[in-house]
mmCIF file of C-alpha atoms in Angstrom:
data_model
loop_
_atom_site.group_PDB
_atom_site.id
_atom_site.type_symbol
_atom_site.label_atom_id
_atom_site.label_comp_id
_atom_site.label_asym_id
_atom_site.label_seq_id
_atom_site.Cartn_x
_atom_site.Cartn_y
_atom_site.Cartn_z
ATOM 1 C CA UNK A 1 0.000 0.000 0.000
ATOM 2 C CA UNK A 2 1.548 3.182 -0.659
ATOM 3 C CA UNK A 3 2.110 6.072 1.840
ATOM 4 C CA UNK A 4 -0.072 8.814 1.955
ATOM 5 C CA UNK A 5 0.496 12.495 2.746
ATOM 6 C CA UNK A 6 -1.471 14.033 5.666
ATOM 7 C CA UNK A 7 -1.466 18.339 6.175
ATOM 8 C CA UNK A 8 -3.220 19.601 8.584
ATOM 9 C CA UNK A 9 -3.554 23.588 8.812
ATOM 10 C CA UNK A 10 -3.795 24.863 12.242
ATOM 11 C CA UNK A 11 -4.608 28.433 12.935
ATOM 12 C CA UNK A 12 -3.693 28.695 17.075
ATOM 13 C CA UNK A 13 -2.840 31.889 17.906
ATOM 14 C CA UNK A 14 -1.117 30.682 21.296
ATOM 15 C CA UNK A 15 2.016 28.226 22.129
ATOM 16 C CA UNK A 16 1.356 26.017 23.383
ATOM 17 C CA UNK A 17 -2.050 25.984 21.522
ATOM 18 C CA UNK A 18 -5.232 23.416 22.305
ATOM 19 C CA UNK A 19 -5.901 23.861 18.432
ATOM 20 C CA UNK A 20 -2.698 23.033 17.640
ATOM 21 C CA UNK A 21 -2.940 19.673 20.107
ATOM 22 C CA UNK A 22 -6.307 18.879 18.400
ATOM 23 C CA UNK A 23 -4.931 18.741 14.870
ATOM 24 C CA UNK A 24 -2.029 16.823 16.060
ATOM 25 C CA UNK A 25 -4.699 14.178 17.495
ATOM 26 C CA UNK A 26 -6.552 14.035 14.471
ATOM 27 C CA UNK A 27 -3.464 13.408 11.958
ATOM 28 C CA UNK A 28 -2.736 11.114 14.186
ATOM 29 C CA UNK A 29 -5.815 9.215 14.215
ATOM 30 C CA UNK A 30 -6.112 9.597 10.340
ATOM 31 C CA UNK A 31 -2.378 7.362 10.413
ATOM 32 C CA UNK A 32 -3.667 5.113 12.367
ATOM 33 C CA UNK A 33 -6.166 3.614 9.773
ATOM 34 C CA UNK A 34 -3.407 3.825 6.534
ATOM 35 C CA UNK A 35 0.067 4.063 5.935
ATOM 36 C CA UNK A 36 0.686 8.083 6.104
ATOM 37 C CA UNK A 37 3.129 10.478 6.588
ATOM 38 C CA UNK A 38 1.771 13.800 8.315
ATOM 39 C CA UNK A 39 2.876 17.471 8.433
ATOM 40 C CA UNK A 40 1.387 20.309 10.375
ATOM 41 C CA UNK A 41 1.912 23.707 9.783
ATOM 42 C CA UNK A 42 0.383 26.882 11.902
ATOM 43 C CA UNK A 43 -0.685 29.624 10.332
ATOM 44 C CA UNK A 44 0.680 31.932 12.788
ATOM 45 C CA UNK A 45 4.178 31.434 11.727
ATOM 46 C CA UNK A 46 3.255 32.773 8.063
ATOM 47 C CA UNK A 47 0.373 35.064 9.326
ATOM 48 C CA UNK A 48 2.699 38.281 8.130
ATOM 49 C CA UNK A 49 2.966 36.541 4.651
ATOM 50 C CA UNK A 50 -0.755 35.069 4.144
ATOM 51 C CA UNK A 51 -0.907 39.741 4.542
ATOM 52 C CA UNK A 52 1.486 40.347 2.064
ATOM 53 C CA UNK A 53 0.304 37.780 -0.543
ATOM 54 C CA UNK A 54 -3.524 39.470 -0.233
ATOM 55 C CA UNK A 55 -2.171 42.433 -0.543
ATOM 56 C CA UNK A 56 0.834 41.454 -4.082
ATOM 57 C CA UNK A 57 -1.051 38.270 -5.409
ATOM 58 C CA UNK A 58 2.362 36.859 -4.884
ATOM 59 C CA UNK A 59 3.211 34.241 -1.901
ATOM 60 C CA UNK A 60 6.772 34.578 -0.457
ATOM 61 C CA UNK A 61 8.363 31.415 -0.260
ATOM 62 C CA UNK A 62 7.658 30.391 3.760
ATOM 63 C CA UNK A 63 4.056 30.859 2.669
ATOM 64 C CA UNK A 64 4.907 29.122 -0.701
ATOM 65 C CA UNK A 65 5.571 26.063 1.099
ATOM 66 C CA UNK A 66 2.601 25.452 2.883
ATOM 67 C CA UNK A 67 -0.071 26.200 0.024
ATOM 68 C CA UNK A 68 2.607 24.128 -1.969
ATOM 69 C CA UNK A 69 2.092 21.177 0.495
ATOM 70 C CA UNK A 70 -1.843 21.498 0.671
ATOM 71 C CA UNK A 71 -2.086 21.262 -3.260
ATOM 72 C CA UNK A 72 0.144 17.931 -2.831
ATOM 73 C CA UNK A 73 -1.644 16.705 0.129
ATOM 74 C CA UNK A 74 -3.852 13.500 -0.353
ATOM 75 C CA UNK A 75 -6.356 14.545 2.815
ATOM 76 C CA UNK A 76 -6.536 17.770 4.447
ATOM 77 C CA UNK A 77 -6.742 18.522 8.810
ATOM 78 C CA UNK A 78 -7.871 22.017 9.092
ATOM 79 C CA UNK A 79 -8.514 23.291 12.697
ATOM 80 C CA UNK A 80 -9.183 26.777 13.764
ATOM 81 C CA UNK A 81 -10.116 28.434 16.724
ATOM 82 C CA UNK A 82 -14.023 29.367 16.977
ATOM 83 C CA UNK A 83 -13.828 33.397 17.879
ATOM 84 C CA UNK A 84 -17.048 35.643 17.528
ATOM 85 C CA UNK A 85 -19.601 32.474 16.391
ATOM 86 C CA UNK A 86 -16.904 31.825 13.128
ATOM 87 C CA UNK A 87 -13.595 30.740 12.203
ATOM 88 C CA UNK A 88 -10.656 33.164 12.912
ATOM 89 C CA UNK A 89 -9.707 35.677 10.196
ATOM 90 C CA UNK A 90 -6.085 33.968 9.954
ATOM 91 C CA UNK A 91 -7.576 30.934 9.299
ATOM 92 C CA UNK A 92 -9.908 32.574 6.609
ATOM 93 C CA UNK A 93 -7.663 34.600 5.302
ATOM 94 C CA UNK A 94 -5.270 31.445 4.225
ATOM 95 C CA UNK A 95 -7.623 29.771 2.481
ATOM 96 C CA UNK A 96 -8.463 33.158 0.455
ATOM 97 C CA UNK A 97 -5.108 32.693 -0.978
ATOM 98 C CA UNK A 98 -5.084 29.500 -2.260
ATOM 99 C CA UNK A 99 -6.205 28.747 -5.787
ATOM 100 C CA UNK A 100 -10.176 27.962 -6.515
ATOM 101 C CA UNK A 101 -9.537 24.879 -7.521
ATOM 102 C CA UNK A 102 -6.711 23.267 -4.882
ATOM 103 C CA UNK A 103 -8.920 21.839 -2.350
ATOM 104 C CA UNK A 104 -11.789 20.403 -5.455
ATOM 105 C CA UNK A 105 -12.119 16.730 -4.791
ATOM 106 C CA UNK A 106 -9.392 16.248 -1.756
ATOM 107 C CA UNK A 107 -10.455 14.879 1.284
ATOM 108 C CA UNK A 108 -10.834 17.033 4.719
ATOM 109 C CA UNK A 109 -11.342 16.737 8.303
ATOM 110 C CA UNK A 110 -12.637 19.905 10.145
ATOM 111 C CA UNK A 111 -12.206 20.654 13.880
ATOM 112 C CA UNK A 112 -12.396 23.734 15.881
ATOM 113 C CA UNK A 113 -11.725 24.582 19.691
ATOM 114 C CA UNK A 114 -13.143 27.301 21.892
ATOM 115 C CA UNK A 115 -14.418 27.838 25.221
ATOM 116 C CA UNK A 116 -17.473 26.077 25.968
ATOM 117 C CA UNK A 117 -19.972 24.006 23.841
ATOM 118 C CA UNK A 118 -21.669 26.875 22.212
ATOM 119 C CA UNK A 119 -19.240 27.491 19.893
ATOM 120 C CA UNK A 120 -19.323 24.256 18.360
ATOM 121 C CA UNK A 121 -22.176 25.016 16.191
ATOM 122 C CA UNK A 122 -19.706 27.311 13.715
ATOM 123 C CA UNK A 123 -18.182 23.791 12.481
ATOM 124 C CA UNK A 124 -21.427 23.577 10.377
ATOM 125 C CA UNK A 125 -22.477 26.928 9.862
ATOM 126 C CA UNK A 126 -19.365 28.291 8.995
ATOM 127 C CA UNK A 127 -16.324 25.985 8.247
ATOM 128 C CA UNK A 128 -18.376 23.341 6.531
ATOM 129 C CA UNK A 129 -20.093 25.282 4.320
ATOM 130 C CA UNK A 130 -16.886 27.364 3.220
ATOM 131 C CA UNK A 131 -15.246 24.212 2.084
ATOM 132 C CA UNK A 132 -18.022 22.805 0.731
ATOM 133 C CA UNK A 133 -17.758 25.995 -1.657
ATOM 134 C CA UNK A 134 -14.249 25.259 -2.015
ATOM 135 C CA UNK A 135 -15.489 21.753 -3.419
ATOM 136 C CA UNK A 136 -13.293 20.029 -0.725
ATOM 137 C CA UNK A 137 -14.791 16.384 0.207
ATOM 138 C CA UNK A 138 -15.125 17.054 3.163
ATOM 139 C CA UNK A 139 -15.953 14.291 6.497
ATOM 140 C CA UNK A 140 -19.323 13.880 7.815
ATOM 141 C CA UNK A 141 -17.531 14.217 11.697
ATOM 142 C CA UNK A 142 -16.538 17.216 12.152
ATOM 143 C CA UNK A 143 -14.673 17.480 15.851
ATOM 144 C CA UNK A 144 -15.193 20.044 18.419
ATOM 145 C CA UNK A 145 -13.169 20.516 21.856
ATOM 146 C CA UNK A 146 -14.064 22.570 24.263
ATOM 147 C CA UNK A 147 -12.088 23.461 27.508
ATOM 148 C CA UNK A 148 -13.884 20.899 29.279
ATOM 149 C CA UNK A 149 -12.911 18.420 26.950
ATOM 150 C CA UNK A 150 -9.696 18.211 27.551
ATOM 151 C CA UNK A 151 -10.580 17.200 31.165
ATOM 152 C CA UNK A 152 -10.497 13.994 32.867
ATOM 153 C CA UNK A 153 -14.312 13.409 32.182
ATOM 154 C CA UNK A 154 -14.641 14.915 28.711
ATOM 155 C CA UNK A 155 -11.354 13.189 27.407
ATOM 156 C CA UNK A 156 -12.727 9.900 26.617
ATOM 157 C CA UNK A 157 -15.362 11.232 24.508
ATOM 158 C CA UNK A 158 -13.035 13.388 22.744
ATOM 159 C CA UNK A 159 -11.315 10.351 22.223
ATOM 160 C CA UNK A 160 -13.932 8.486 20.543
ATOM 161 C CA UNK A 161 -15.087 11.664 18.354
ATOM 162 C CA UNK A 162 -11.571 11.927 17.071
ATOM 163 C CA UNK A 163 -10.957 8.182 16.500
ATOM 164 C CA UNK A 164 -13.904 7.963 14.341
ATOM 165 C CA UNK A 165 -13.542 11.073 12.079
ATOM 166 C CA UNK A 166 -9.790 10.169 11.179
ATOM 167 C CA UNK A 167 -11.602 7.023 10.442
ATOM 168 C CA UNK A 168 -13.467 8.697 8.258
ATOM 169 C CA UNK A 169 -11.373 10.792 6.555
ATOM 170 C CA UNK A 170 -8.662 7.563 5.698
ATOM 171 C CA UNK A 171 -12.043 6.238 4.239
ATOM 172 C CA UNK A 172 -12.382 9.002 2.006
ATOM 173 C CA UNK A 173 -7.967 9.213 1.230
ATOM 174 C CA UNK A 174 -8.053 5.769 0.655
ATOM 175 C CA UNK A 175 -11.924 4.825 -1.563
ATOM 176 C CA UNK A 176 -12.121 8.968 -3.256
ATOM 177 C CA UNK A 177 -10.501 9.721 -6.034
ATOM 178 C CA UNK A 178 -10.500 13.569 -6.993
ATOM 179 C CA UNK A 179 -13.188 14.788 -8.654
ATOM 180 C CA UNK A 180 -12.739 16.924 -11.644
ATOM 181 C CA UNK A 181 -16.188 17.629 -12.529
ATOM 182 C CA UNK A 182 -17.695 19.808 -14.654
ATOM 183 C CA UNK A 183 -19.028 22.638 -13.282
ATOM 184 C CA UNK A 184 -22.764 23.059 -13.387
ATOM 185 C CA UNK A 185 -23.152 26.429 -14.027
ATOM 186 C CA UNK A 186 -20.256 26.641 -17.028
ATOM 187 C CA UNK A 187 -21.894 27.488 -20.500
ATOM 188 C CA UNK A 188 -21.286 24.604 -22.180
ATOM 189 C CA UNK A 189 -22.372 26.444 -25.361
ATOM 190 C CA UNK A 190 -21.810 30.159 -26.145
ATOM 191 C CA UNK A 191 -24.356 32.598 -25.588
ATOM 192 C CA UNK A 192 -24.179 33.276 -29.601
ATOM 193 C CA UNK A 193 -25.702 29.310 -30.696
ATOM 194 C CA UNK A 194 -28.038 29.935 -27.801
ATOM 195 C CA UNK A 195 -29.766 32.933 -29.643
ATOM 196 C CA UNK A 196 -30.048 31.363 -32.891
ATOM 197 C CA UNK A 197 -31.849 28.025 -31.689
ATOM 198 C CA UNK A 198 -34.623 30.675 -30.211
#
């Protein structure tokens, strides 16, 4: 079976950061169901550069590398902190700058972290349906912790929540190929033949 490559983007703005840990666990839990290597890179290391390239149209290499790595990336772990009912701007922001069509038809695992419970809703009112957009295939668990969760009686429910969605994404690395479909709302035929068969 051949090795697959793992990214997860992590958009902490702390170290040490519970986002951070949570992206960690899931990459981890993806590995444990195929052969894969992983990488994780936080955004706040390139947070000056994601800036720059909104503001050029140009990425400088640090940044480069990462967006470089996501294109390349057989499954995708993307993790952000929940702030304000959404994802953070950093983690928005990053995904502004990639290309429309790098994430169409690759695999990816959402999670977020914040405070309390609440905030767990923004996985599917907000990151979901952004990479959805993106056409991204993305896992039907999306994982949510809490600062509760990462206490004694939350933990082994966290656990099982992140056990079975890097199930579920290695389901999708290993049975989805990328989809290049056509996209629904391209003219197939030019506005011009259109007219005449009226």
């Amino acid at each position: 079976m051949t090795m697959s490559s793992i990214v997860a983007i992590t958009a902490g703005l702390s170290q040490p950061s519970s986002t951070r840990l949570l992206a960690d666990r899931l990459s981890a839990a993806v590995a444990e169901n195929l052969p894969a290597s992983t990488k994780t890179y936080e955004l706040r290391d390139v947070a000056h550069d994601i800036t720059d390239h909104l503001l050029t149209g140009f990425p400088p290499p640090r940044l480069k590398e990462v967006v470089d790595a996501v294109a390349g990336a057989d499954g995708l772990v993307a993790v952000s902190p929940i702030f304000n009912a959404s994802y953070s701007g950093l983690f928005k922001s990053f995904f502004d700058v990639l290309d429309e069509d790098v994430l169409r038809g690759k695999p990816v695992l959402l999670g977020a972290t914040g405070g309390t419970a609440r905030h767990s809703l923004a996985l599917e009112h907000a990151l979901r349906p952004m990479f959805v957009y993106l056409r991204a295939v993305v896992a039907p668990t999306a994982v949510f912790a809490a600062t509760d969760d990462w206490a004694a009686g939350g933990a082994d429910t966290l656990h099982d929540r992140v056990a079975r969605a890097g199930a579920e994404l290695a389901a999708l690395i290993t049975n989805t190929q990328p989809v290049k479909a056509r996209d629904p709302f391209e003219l197939t035929t030019s506005f011009e033949d259109l007219l005449k068969r009226s």
